Amino acid sequence: MDFKVNVQPSSSPFKPTESVKVLVLGSGPAGLAAALYAARADLNPLVLSGIELGGQAALTSTIENYPGFPEGVGGVELGDLFQKQAERFGARIELDSASTVDLSQRPFRVSTYNKDYFANALIIATGASSNHLNVPGEKEMTGHGVSYCATCDGWFFKGKQVVVVGGGDSALEEALFLTRFASSVTVIHRRDIFRAGAILQRRAKEDPKVKFILDSVITKIVGQKVVEGIQLQNVKTHEDSFLPTDGVFIFIGHTPNSSLFKGQLDMDESGYIQADGKMQTSVPGVYAAGEVSDPVFRQVVTSAGMGAAAAIQVTNFLGKN
Ligand SMILES: Cc1cc2nc3c(=O)[nH]c(=O)nc-3n(C[C@H](O)[C@H](O)[C@H](O)COP(=O)(O)OP(=O)(O)OC[C@H]3O[C@@H](n4cnc5c(N)ncnc54)[C@H](O)[C@@H]3O)c2cc1C
C-alpha cells in the first residue's frame, strides 16, 4: 500500500488538532508497555487512556503473578508504576477516549470528543471486557469474591467453596484449575448441555471436587463485604434457592474493545483484531497488542510483552517509512 506521509488530512474547523508520531490507544499493561518502549526510542508517544486508567489490572486488588514482585503488587499500584516509568522517558498520557478512527490514509486520524489526532503509527491496546451477568451484587463484589480470572484469583480461595458460571471450554477449564485450591467447585450452567468439549466435560464430571447445578441462573450475588452466597433460579421450574459460597468465578465470554475499528481492520468472528506475530494488523502502520487481539493468554505479563513488541515494530516501521 502506498501512503502519503505527513500530509494532514482536513479536520473539523472547530476542533483542535495534534500530530504525533505514535499514538497509543489504551492505558492497560499493553498500552503502557508500548508507550515505555516507544518513548525510549525517542518517538514521544501519546497515550489516550480511555475510561479505565491502568486497564483491567486496576480492577483487582493484588497481582501475584507479574514477575519482579515476589510479594505481589496492587493492581492500581502496578498501573501507576507502568505509567510513571513510561512518563519518565517522555510518554504523555491524556485522559481521553477515541470515539472514531480513520485508517484509510496515513497519518491516521483518531478523534476524541475534544480533539482530532493525526498519527504516523498507531498502537491499538484497547483490551477486552469480560462479559458480565449483570445481576445485583456483581459489580459491588468484584474483587471481593467475584472474579473473572481463575489464574489470577484462584489462589485466594484455598480451602474455600466456589462456584463457576458458564458452560463453555473456559468455564470447565477454569473450574478444573480451581480444584487445585478450592475445597469444592460448583459449576452453574443455564442449560443442561455444555458447549465445552467432550474430554473437558468428562474430566470435570470425574473430578470429585466438581459439582454441577444445571438449568439454573444466578439472580443475585449476596454478601456484606465479601461474597457470602448466591441466589439461584431454575429456568425450567422457576424455583428459587440460595447457595452459600465464598467465590463466584464468571466465564461467560469476553468481548474485545474493537468496535471502533470494524470495517477498517481484519478481525475474527468474535471481534478480536487479527495481528501477525509481529503485532502488525491488516493496515501497515497499525499495530494491535494485548487482549484486543489475544483471545488466548489474557494476562498482564503477556499483554505487556505484546505492547513492547508492537512498539519495537513501530520503531522499525517509522525508520523505514
Ligand atoms: C478482575 C481481574 C483480575 C485480574 N487479575 C490478573 C492477575 O492477577 N494477573 C494477570 O496476569 N492478569 C490478571 N487479569 C487480566 C489482566 O488484567 C489483563 O490480561 C490485562 O489487563 C490486559 O491488558 P491490555 O492492556 O491488553 O488491556 P486492558 O487492561 O483491558 O486495558 C485496555 C485499555 O484500553 C482503554 N480503552 C478502551 N477503549 C478505549 C478507547 N476507545 N480509547 C482509548 N482507550 C480505550 C481502557 O481504558 C484501558 O485503559 C485480571 C483481569 C481482571 C478483570
Coordinates of C-alpha atoms and ligand atoms in Angstrom, one line a residue:
M1 CA 0.0 0.0 0.0
D2 CA 1.3 3.5 -0.9
F3 CA 1.0 6.1 1.8
K4 CA 1.3 9.9 1.8
V5 CA 3.2 10.7 5.0
N6 CA 3.0 13.9 7.0
V7 CA 0.2 15.4 4.9
Q8 CA -2.5 16.3 7.4
P9 CA -6.0 15.5 6.1
S10 CA -8.7 18.0 6.7
S11 CA -10.4 18.0 10.0
S12 CA -13.4 19.8 11.6
P13 CA -12.6 23.6 11.6
F14 CA -13.7 23.9 15.2
K15 CA -11.7 21.1 16.8
P16 CA -8.1 21.5 17.9
T17 CA -5.7 19.0 16.1
E18 CA -2.4 17.5 17.1
S19 CA 0.1 15.5 15.1
V20 CA 2.1 12.8 16.8
K21 CA 4.5 10.1 15.6
V22 CA 2.9 7.3 17.6
L23 CA -0.5 7.3 19.2
V24 CA -1.3 4.5 21.7
L25 CA -4.9 3.7 22.4
G26 CA -5.4 2.3 25.9
S27 CA -3.6 2.6 29.2
G28 CA -3.6 -1.0 30.3
P29 CA -0.4 -3.2 30.5
A30 CA -0.2 -3.4 26.7
G31 CA -0.7 0.3 26.1
L32 CA 1.7 1.5 28.8
A33 CA 4.4 -1.0 27.9
A34 CA 4.1 0.1 24.3
A35 CA 4.4 3.7 25.5
L36 CA 7.5 2.9 27.5
Y37 CA 9.3 1.3 24.6
A38 CA 8.2 4.0 22.1
A39 CA 9.3 6.7 24.5
R40 CA 12.7 5.1 24.9
A41 CA 13.0 5.0 21.1
D42 CA 12.5 8.8 21.2
L43 CA 9.1 8.7 19.5
N44 CA 7.3 10.9 22.0
P45 CA 4.2 8.7 22.1
L46 CA 0.9 10.0 23.2
V47 CA -1.4 7.6 25.1
L48 CA -5.2 8.1 25.1
S49 CA -6.1 6.3 28.4
G50 CA -9.7 5.5 27.8
I51 CA -12.0 5.5 30.8
E52 CA -10.1 2.7 32.7
L53 CA -6.7 4.2 33.6
G54 CA -4.4 1.2 34.2
G55 CA -6.8 -1.2 32.4
Q56 CA -8.3 -4.3 33.8
A57 CA -5.4 -5.0 36.0
A58 CA -6.5 -2.0 38.1
L59 CA -9.7 -3.8 38.9
T60 CA -8.0 -6.4 41.0
S61 CA -6.6 -5.8 44.5
T62 CA -3.4 -7.9 44.2
I63 CA -1.5 -9.3 41.3
E64 CA 0.8 -12.1 42.4
N65 CA 1.9 -13.5 39.0
Y66 CA 3.6 -10.4 37.5
P67 CA 7.4 -11.1 37.6
G68 CA 9.5 -8.9 39.7
F69 CA 7.1 -8.6 42.6
P70 CA 7.7 -11.6 44.9
E71 CA 5.2 -10.3 47.5
G72 CA 2.6 -9.4 44.8
V73 CA 1.6 -5.9 43.8
G74 CA -1.7 -4.0 44.0
G75 CA -3.4 -3.7 40.6
V76 CA -3.8 0.0 40.8
E77 CA -0.2 0.4 42.0
L78 CA 1.2 -1.7 39.1
G79 CA -0.7 0.5 36.6
D80 CA 0.7 3.6 38.4
L81 CA 4.3 2.2 38.2
F82 CA 3.8 1.4 34.5
Q83 CA 2.6 4.9 33.9
K84 CA 5.4 6.6 35.8
Q85 CA 8.1 4.5 34.0
A86 CA 6.7 5.5 30.6
E87 CA 6.3 9.1 31.6
R88 CA 9.9 9.2 32.8
F89 CA 11.1 8.7 29.2
G90 CA 8.7 11.3 27.7
A91 CA 5.4 9.4 27.1
R92 CA 2.3 11.6 27.6
I93 CA -0.9 10.3 28.9
E94 CA -4.2 12.1 28.1
L95 CA -7.4 11.1 30.0
D96 CA -9.5 10.8 26.8
S97 CA -11.1 8.1 24.7
A98 CA -11.0 7.6 20.9
S99 CA -14.5 7.9 19.5
T100 CA -13.8 7.5 15.8
V101 CA -10.9 6.5 13.7
D102 CA -10.0 6.8 10.0
L103 CA -7.3 4.3 9.0
S104 CA -7.8 4.8 5.2
Q105 CA -4.7 7.0 4.8
R106 CA -1.6 8.0 6.8
P107 CA -1.3 9.9 9.0
F108 CA -4.2 8.0 10.6
R109 CA -6.9 10.2 12.2
V110 CA -8.2 9.4 15.6
S111 CA -10.9 11.6 17.0
T112 CA -12.0 12.1 20.6
Y113 CA -14.8 14.3 21.7
N114 CA -12.4 17.2 22.1
K115 CA -9.7 16.8 19.6
D116 CA -8.5 15.2 16.3
Y117 CA -5.2 13.4 16.4
F118 CA -3.1 12.6 13.4
A119 CA -0.6 9.7 13.9
N120 CA 2.1 8.3 11.7
A121 CA 1.7 5.0 13.5
L122 CA -1.0 3.6 15.8
I123 CA -0.8 1.0 18.5
I124 CA -4.2 -0.3 19.5
A125 CA -4.3 -1.6 23.0
T126 CA -7.9 -1.2 23.9
G127 CA -8.2 -4.5 25.7
A128 CA -11.3 -6.6 26.2
S129 CA -14.0 -6.8 28.7
S130 CA -15.3 -9.9 30.4
N131 CA -19.0 -10.4 29.8
H132 CA -20.9 -9.8 33.0
L133 CA -24.0 -11.4 34.4
N134 CA -25.5 -8.0 35.2
V135 CA -27.2 -9.2 38.4
P136 CA -27.4 -7.3 41.7
G137 CA -24.3 -7.6 43.8
E138 CA -21.9 -8.5 40.9
K139 CA -20.4 -5.0 40.5
E140 CA -20.1 -4.4 44.2
M141 CA -18.4 -7.7 44.9
T142 CA -15.9 -7.6 42.0
G143 CA -12.5 -8.1 43.7
H144 CA -14.3 -9.2 46.9
G145 CA -15.2 -12.7 45.9
V146 CA -16.4 -12.1 42.3
S147 CA -13.7 -12.8 39.7
Y148 CA -13.3 -13.1 36.0
C149 CA -9.9 -14.7 36.2
A150 CA -9.1 -18.1 37.9
T151 CA -5.4 -17.9 37.1
C152 CA -5.3 -14.5 38.9
D153 CA -7.5 -15.1 41.9
G154 CA -7.8 -18.9 42.4
W155 CA -5.0 -18.9 45.0
F156 CA -7.1 -16.6 47.3
F157 CA -9.7 -19.4 47.6
K158 CA -7.5 -22.1 49.2
G159 CA -9.8 -24.5 51.1
K160 CA -12.9 -22.5 50.2
Q161 CA -16.1 -23.2 48.3
V162 CA -16.5 -21.5 45.0
V163 CA -18.9 -21.5 42.1
V164 CA -18.0 -21.2 38.4
V165 CA -20.6 -19.7 36.0
G166 CA -20.6 -20.9 32.3
G167 CA -20.8 -23.9 30.1
G168 CA -18.0 -23.4 27.6
D169 CA -14.4 -24.6 27.4
S170 CA -13.1 -21.8 29.5
A171 CA -15.7 -22.3 32.3
L172 CA -14.8 -26.0 32.6
E173 CA -11.0 -25.4 32.2
E174 CA -11.1 -22.8 34.9
A175 CA -13.3 -25.0 37.1
L176 CA -10.7 -27.8 36.9
F177 CA -7.9 -25.3 37.6
L178 CA -9.8 -24.0 40.7
T179 CA -9.9 -27.6 42.2
R180 CA -6.2 -27.1 43.0
F181 CA -7.2 -24.5 45.6
A182 CA -10.9 -24.7 46.4
S183 CA -12.4 -27.5 48.6
S184 CA -15.4 -27.6 46.2
V185 CA -16.2 -26.1 42.8
T186 CA -19.8 -25.9 41.7
V187 CA -20.4 -25.2 38.0
I188 CA -23.6 -23.3 37.4
H189 CA -24.9 -23.5 33.9
R190 CA -28.2 -22.2 32.4
R191 CA -28.7 -25.2 30.2
D192 CA -28.3 -29.0 30.7
I193 CA -25.9 -29.4 27.8
F194 CA -22.4 -28.0 27.8
R195 CA -20.7 -26.2 24.9
A196 CA -17.4 -27.4 26.3
G197 CA -15.5 -30.2 24.5
A198 CA -16.3 -33.9 25.5
I199 CA -12.9 -34.6 27.1
L200 CA -13.2 -31.5 29.3
Q201 CA -16.7 -32.5 30.3
R202 CA -15.6 -36.0 31.2
R203 CA -12.6 -34.7 33.3
A204 CA -14.9 -32.3 35.1
K205 CA -17.6 -34.9 35.8
E206 CA -15.0 -37.4 37.0
D207 CA -13.4 -34.8 39.4
P208 CA -14.7 -35.5 42.9
K209 CA -14.4 -31.8 43.8
V210 CA -16.6 -30.6 40.9
K211 CA -20.4 -30.5 41.3
F212 CA -23.0 -29.2 38.8
I213 CA -26.1 -27.2 39.1
L214 CA -27.8 -27.2 35.7
D215 CA -30.7 -25.3 34.1
S216 CA -30.1 -22.6 36.6
V217 CA -29.1 -18.9 36.6
I218 CA -27.7 -16.6 39.3
T219 CA -30.2 -13.9 40.1
K220 CA -28.3 -12.2 42.9
I221 CA -24.8 -12.2 44.5
V222 CA -25.2 -11.8 48.2
G223 CA -22.6 -10.5 50.8
Q224 CA -21.8 -7.6 53.1
K225 CA -18.0 -7.0 52.5
V226 CA -17.3 -10.3 50.7
V227 CA -19.4 -12.8 48.8
E228 CA -21.4 -15.0 51.1
G229 CA -23.7 -16.8 48.7
I230 CA -25.8 -16.7 45.6
Q231 CA -29.5 -16.6 44.8
L232 CA -30.3 -19.1 42.1
Q233 CA -33.3 -19.7 39.9
N234 CA -34.1 -22.9 38.0
V235 CA -35.0 -21.8 34.5
K236 CA -37.4 -24.8 34.0
T237 CA -39.2 -25.0 37.3
H238 CA -38.7 -21.3 38.2
E239 CA -37.8 -22.5 41.7
D240 CA -35.6 -20.1 43.7
S241 CA -32.8 -21.3 46.1
F242 CA -29.8 -19.9 48.0
L243 CA -26.3 -21.4 47.8
P244 CA -23.7 -20.3 50.3
T245 CA -20.3 -19.8 48.6
D246 CA -17.1 -17.8 49.1
G247 CA -16.3 -17.0 45.5
V248 CA -18.1 -16.6 42.1
F249 CA -16.0 -17.0 39.0
I250 CA -17.7 -15.8 35.9
F251 CA -16.7 -17.2 32.5
I252 CA -19.5 -16.4 30.1
G253 CA -17.2 -14.9 27.4
H254 CA -15.1 -11.9 26.6
T255 CA -15.8 -9.0 24.3
P256 CA -12.8 -7.3 22.7
N257 CA -13.0 -3.5 22.7
S258 CA -12.6 -3.3 18.9
S259 CA -15.9 -2.0 17.6
L260 CA -14.2 1.3 16.6
F261 CA -12.2 -0.5 14.0
K262 CA -14.9 -2.6 12.4
G263 CA -14.7 -2.5 8.6
Q264 CA -11.2 -1.0 8.8
L265 CA -9.1 -3.8 10.2
D266 CA -9.4 -7.6 9.8
M267 CA -11.0 -9.3 12.8
D268 CA -12.0 -12.8 13.7
E269 CA -15.6 -13.7 14.1
S270 CA -15.6 -12.7 17.8
G271 CA -14.2 -9.3 17.0
Y272 CA -10.5 -9.9 18.0
I273 CA -8.3 -7.8 15.8
Q274 CA -6.1 -10.1 13.7
A275 CA -2.4 -9.3 14.1
D276 CA 0.5 -11.4 13.0
G277 CA 3.4 -12.5 15.2
K278 CA 4.9 -9.0 14.8
M279 CA 1.7 -7.3 16.1
Q280 CA 1.0 -6.0 12.6
T281 CA -2.7 -5.6 11.6
S282 CA -4.1 -5.7 8.1
V283 CA -3.2 -2.0 7.7
P284 CA 0.5 -1.2 7.6
G285 CA 1.5 1.2 10.4
V286 CA -1.3 0.0 12.7
Y287 CA -0.4 -2.5 15.4
A288 CA -2.5 -4.3 17.9
A289 CA -1.3 -5.6 21.3
G290 CA -2.8 -7.2 24.4
E291 CA -6.3 -8.6 24.8
V292 CA -7.9 -6.7 21.9
S293 CA -6.0 -9.2 19.7
D294 CA -5.4 -12.0 22.1
P295 CA -8.3 -14.4 23.0
V296 CA -5.8 -17.0 24.4
F297 CA -3.3 -15.8 27.1
R298 CA -5.1 -12.7 28.6
Q299 CA -2.5 -11.9 31.3
V300 CA -0.7 -8.8 32.4
V301 CA 2.7 -10.2 31.5
T302 CA 1.7 -11.4 28.1
S303 CA -0.2 -8.1 27.3
A304 CA 2.7 -6.0 28.4
G305 CA 5.0 -8.2 26.3
M306 CA 2.8 -7.7 23.2
G307 CA 2.8 -3.9 23.9
A308 CA 6.6 -3.8 24.0
A309 CA 6.8 -5.9 20.8
A310 CA 4.3 -3.6 19.0
A311 CA 6.4 -0.5 19.9
I312 CA 9.6 -2.2 18.7
Q313 CA 7.8 -2.9 15.4
V314 CA 6.6 0.7 15.2
T315 CA 10.1 1.9 15.6
N316 CA 11.3 -0.2 12.7
F317 CA 8.3 0.8 10.6
L318 CA 8.8 4.6 11.1
G319 CA 12.5 4.1 10.5
K320 CA 11.7 2.7 7.0
N321 CA 8.7 4.9 6.2
Ligands
LIG1 C1 -10.7 -8.7 38.0 C2 -9.5 -9.1 37.2 C3 -8.3 -9.6 37.8 C4 -7.2 -9.9 37.0 N1 -6.1 -10.3 37.7 C5 -5.0 -10.7 37.0 C6 -3.8 -11.1 37.6 O1 -3.8 -11.3 38.8 N2 -2.7 -11.4 36.8 C7 -2.8 -11.3 35.5 O2 -1.7 -11.5 34.8 N3 -3.9 -10.8 34.8 C8 -5.0 -10.5 35.5 N4 -6.1 -10.1 34.9 C9 -6.1 -10.0 33.4 C10 -5.3 -8.7 33.0 O3 -5.8 -7.6 33.8 C11 -5.4 -8.4 31.5 O4 -4.9 -9.5 30.8 C12 -4.6 -7.2 31.1 O5 -5.0 -6.0 31.8 C13 -4.9 -6.9 29.6 O6 -4.1 -5.8 29.3 P1 -4.5 -4.9 28.0 O7 -3.6 -3.7 28.1 O8 -4.5 -5.7 26.8 O9 -6.0 -4.4 28.1 P2 -6.8 -3.8 29.3 O10 -6.1 -4.0 30.6 O11 -8.2 -4.3 29.1 O12 -6.7 -2.2 29.0 C14 -7.5 -1.7 28.0 C15 -7.3 -0.2 28.0 O13 -7.9 0.4 26.8 C16 -8.6 1.5 27.2 N5 -9.6 1.8 26.1 C17 -10.7 1.1 25.8 N6 -11.4 1.7 24.8 C18 -10.7 2.8 24.5 C19 -10.8 3.9 23.6 N7 -11.9 3.9 22.8 N8 -9.9 4.9 23.5 C20 -8.8 4.9 24.3 N9 -8.6 3.9 25.3 C21 -9.5 2.9 25.3 C22 -9.1 1.2 28.6 O14 -9.5 2.4 29.3 C23 -7.9 0.6 29.2 O15 -7.0 1.5 29.7 C24 -7.2 -9.7 35.6 C25 -8.4 -9.2 35.0 C26 -9.5 -8.9 35.7 C27 -10.7 -8.3 35.1

